[in-house]
PDB file of C-alpha atoms in Angstrom:
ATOM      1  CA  UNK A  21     -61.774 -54.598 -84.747  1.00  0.00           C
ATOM      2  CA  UNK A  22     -58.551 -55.056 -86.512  1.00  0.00           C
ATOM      3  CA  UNK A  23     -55.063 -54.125 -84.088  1.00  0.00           C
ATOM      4  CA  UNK A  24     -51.964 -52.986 -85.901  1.00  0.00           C
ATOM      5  CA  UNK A  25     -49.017 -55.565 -85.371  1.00  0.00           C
ATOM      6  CA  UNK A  26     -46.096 -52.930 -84.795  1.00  0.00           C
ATOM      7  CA  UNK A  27     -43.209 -55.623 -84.473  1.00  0.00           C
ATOM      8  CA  UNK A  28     -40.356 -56.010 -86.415  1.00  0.00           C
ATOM      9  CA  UNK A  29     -40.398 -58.624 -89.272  1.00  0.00           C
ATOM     10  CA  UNK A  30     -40.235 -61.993 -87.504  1.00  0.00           C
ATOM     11  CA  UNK A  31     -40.259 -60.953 -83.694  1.00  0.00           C
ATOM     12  CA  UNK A  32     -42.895 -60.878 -81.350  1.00  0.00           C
ATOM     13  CA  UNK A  33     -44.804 -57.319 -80.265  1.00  0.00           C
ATOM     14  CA  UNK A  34     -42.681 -55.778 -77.941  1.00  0.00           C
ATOM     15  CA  UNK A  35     -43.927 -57.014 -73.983  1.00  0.00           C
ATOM     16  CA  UNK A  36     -43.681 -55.363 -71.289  1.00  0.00           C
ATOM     17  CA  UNK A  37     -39.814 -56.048 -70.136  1.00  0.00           C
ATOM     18  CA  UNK A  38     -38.926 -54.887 -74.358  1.00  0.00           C
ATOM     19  CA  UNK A  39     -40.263 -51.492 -73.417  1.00  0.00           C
ATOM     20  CA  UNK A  40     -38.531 -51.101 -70.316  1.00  0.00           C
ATOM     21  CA  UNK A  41     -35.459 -51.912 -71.725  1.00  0.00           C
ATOM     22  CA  UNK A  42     -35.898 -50.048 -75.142  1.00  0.00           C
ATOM     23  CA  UNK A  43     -35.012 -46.492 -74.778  1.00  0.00           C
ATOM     24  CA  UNK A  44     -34.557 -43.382 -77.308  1.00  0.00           C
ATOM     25  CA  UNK A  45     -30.991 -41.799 -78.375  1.00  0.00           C
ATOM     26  CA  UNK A  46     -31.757 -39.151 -76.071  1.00  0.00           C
ATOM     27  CA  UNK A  47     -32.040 -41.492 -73.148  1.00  0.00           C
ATOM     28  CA  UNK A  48     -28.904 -43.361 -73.675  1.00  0.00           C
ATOM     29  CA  UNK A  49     -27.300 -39.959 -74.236  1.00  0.00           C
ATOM     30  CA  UNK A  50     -28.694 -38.755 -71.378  1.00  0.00           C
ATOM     31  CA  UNK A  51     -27.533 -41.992 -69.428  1.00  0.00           C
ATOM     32  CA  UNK A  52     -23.991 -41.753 -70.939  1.00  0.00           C
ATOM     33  CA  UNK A  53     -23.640 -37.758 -69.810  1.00  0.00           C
ATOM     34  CA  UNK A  54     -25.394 -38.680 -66.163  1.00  0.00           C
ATOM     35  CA  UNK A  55     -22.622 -41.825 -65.618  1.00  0.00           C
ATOM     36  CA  UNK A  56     -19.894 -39.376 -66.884  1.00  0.00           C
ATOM     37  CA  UNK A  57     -20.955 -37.059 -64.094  1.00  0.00           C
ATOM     38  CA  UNK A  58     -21.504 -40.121 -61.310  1.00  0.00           C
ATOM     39  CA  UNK A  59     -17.928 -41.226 -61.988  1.00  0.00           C
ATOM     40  CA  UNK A  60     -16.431 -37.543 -61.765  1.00  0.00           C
ATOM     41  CA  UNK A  61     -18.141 -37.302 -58.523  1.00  0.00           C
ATOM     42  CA  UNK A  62     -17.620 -40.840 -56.970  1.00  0.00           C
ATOM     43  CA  UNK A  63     -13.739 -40.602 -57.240  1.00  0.00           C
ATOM     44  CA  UNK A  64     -13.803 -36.834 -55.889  1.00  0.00           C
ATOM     45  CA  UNK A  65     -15.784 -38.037 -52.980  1.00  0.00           C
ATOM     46  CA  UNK A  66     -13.333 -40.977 -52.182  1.00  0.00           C
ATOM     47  CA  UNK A  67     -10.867 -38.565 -52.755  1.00  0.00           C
ATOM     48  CA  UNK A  68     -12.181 -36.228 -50.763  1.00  0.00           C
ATOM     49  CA  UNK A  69     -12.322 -39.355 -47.741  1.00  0.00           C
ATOM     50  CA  UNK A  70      -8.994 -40.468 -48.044  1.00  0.00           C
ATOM     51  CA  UNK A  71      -7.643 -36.797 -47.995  1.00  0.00           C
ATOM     52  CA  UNK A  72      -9.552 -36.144 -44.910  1.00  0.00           C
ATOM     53  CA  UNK A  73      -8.556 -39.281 -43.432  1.00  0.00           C
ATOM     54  CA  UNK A  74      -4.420 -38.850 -43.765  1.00  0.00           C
ATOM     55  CA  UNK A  75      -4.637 -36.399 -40.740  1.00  0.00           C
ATOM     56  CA  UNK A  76      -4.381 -39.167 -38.604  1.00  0.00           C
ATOM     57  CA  UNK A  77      -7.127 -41.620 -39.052  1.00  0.00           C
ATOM     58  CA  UNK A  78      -5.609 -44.234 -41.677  1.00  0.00           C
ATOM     59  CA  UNK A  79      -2.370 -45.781 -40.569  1.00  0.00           C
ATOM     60  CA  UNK A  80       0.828 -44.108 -40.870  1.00  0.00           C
ATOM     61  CA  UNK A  81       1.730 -47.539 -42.527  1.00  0.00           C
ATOM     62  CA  UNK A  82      -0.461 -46.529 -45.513  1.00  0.00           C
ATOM     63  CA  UNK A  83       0.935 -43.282 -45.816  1.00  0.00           C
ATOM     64  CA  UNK A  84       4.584 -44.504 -45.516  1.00  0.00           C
ATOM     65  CA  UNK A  85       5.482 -44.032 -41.949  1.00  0.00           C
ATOM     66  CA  UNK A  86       5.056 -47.127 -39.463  1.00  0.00           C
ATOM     67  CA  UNK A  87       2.247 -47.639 -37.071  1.00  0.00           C
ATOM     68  CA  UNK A  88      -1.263 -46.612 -36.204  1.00  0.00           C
ATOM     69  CA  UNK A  89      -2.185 -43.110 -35.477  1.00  0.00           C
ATOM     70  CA  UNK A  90      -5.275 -41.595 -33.629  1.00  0.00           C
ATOM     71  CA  UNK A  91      -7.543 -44.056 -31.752  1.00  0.00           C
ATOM     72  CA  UNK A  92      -9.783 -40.435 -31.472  1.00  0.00           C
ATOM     73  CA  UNK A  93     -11.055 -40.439 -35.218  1.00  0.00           C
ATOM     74  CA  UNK A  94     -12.122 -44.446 -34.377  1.00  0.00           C
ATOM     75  CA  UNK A  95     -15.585 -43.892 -35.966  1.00  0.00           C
ATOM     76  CA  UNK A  96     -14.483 -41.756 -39.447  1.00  0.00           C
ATOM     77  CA  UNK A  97     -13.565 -45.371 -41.255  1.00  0.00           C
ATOM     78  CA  UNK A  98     -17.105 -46.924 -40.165  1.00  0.00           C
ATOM     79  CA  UNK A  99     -18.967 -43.595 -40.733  1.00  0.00           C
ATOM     80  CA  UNK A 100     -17.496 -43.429 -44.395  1.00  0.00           C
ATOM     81  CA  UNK A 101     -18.298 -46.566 -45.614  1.00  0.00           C
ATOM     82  CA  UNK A 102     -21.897 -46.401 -44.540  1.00  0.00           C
ATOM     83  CA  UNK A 103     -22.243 -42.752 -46.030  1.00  0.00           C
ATOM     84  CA  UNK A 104     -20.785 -44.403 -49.327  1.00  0.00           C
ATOM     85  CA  UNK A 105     -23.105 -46.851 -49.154  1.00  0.00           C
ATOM     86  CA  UNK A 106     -26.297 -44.563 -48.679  1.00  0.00           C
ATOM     87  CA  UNK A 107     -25.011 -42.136 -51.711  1.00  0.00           C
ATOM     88  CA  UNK A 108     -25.106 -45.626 -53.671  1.00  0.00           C
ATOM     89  CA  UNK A 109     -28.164 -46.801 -52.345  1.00  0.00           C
ATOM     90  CA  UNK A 110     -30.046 -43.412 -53.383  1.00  0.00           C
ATOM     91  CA  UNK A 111     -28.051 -42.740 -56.745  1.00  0.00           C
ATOM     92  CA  UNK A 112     -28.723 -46.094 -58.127  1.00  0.00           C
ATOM     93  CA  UNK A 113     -32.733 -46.268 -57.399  1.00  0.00           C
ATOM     94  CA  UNK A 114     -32.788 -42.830 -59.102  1.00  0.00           C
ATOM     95  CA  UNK A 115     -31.067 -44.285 -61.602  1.00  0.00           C
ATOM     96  CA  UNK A 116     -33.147 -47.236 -62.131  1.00  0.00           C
ATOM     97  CA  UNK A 117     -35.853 -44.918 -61.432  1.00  0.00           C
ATOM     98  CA  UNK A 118     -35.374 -42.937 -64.550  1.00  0.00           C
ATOM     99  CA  UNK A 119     -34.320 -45.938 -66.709  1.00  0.00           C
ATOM    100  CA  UNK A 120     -30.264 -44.960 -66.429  1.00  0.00           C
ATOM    101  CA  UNK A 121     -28.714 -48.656 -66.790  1.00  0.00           C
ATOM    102  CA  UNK A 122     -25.330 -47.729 -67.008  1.00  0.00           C
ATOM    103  CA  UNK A 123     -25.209 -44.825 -64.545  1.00  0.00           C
ATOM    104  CA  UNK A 124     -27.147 -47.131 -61.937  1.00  0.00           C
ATOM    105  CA  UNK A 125     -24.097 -50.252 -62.782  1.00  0.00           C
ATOM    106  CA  UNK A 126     -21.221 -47.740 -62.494  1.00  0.00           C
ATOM    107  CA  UNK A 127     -22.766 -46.427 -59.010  1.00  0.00           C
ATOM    108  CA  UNK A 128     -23.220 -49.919 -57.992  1.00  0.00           C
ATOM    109  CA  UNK A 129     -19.371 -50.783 -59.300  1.00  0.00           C
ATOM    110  CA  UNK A 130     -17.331 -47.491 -58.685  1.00  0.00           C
ATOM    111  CA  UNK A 131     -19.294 -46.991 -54.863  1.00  0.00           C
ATOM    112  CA  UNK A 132     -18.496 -50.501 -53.868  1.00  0.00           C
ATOM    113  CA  UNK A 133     -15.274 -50.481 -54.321  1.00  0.00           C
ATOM    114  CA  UNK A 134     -14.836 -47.267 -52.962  1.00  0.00           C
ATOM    115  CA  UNK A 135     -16.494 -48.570 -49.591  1.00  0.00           C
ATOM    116  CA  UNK A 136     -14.082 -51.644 -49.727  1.00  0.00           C
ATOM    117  CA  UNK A 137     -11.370 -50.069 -50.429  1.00  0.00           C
ATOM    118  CA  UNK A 138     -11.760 -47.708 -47.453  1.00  0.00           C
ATOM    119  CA  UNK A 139     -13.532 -50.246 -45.135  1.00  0.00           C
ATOM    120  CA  UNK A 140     -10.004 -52.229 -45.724  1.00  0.00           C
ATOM    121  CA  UNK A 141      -7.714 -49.348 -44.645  1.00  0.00           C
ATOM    122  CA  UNK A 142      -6.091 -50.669 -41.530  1.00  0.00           C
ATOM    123  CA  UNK A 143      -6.946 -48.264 -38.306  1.00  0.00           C
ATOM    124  CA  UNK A 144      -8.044 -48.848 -34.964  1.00  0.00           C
ATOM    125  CA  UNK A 145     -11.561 -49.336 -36.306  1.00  0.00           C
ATOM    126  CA  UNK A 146     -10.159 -52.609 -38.506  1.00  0.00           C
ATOM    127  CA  UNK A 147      -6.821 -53.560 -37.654  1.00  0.00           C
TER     128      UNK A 147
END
């Protein structure tokens, strides 16, 4: 029994970790319309926190006034960065999931710094 060799001139046939990688036009446009998307929502989201935040959670400091405000929103800053970092952990295994490198490394980059950025807001939660 003869097997076809279905490699390119000179290179090995394609393993396992090749055909993972290797994807069609359609997937990579796919990927690039998905990441498009991700990034459109990410910075509404963080948007979205900080907005929320300016009515008295993040430091009057920040917002160009001097001094802390509300001790009462204490948890918003905590509960913000762990939300951002659940909508990270579940975009980026359905990313890698469904084969989307660069959506899954722009979740991983854009959600990350969100989170930081926030988590390094000083407020009574991180002064």
């Amino acid at each position: 029994m003869k097997t076809e060799d279905t490699s390119v001139a000179g290179s090995p046939p394609p393993g396992l970790l090749q055909r993972l990688l290797r994807r069609s036009w359609r997937h990579r446009q796919a990927d690039g319309a998905l990441t498009a998307v991700f990034v459109i929502a990410d910075l509404l989201l963080v948007g979205a926190i900080l907005l929320l935040g300016t009515e008295g959670i993040f430091t009057e400091d920040w917002l160009g006034y001097p001094g802390m405000t509300d001790p009462n929103g204490a948890t918003y800053q905590p509960g913000c960065v762990r939300f951002l970092w659940r909508v990270e952990a579940v975009t980026v295994g359905m990313a890698v999931a469904w084969r989307l490198w660069t959506a899954a490394a722009t979740q991983l980059v854009l959600l990350t710094a969100g989170a930081a950025f926030i988590g390094s807001l000083s407020t009574y939660w991180n002064p």
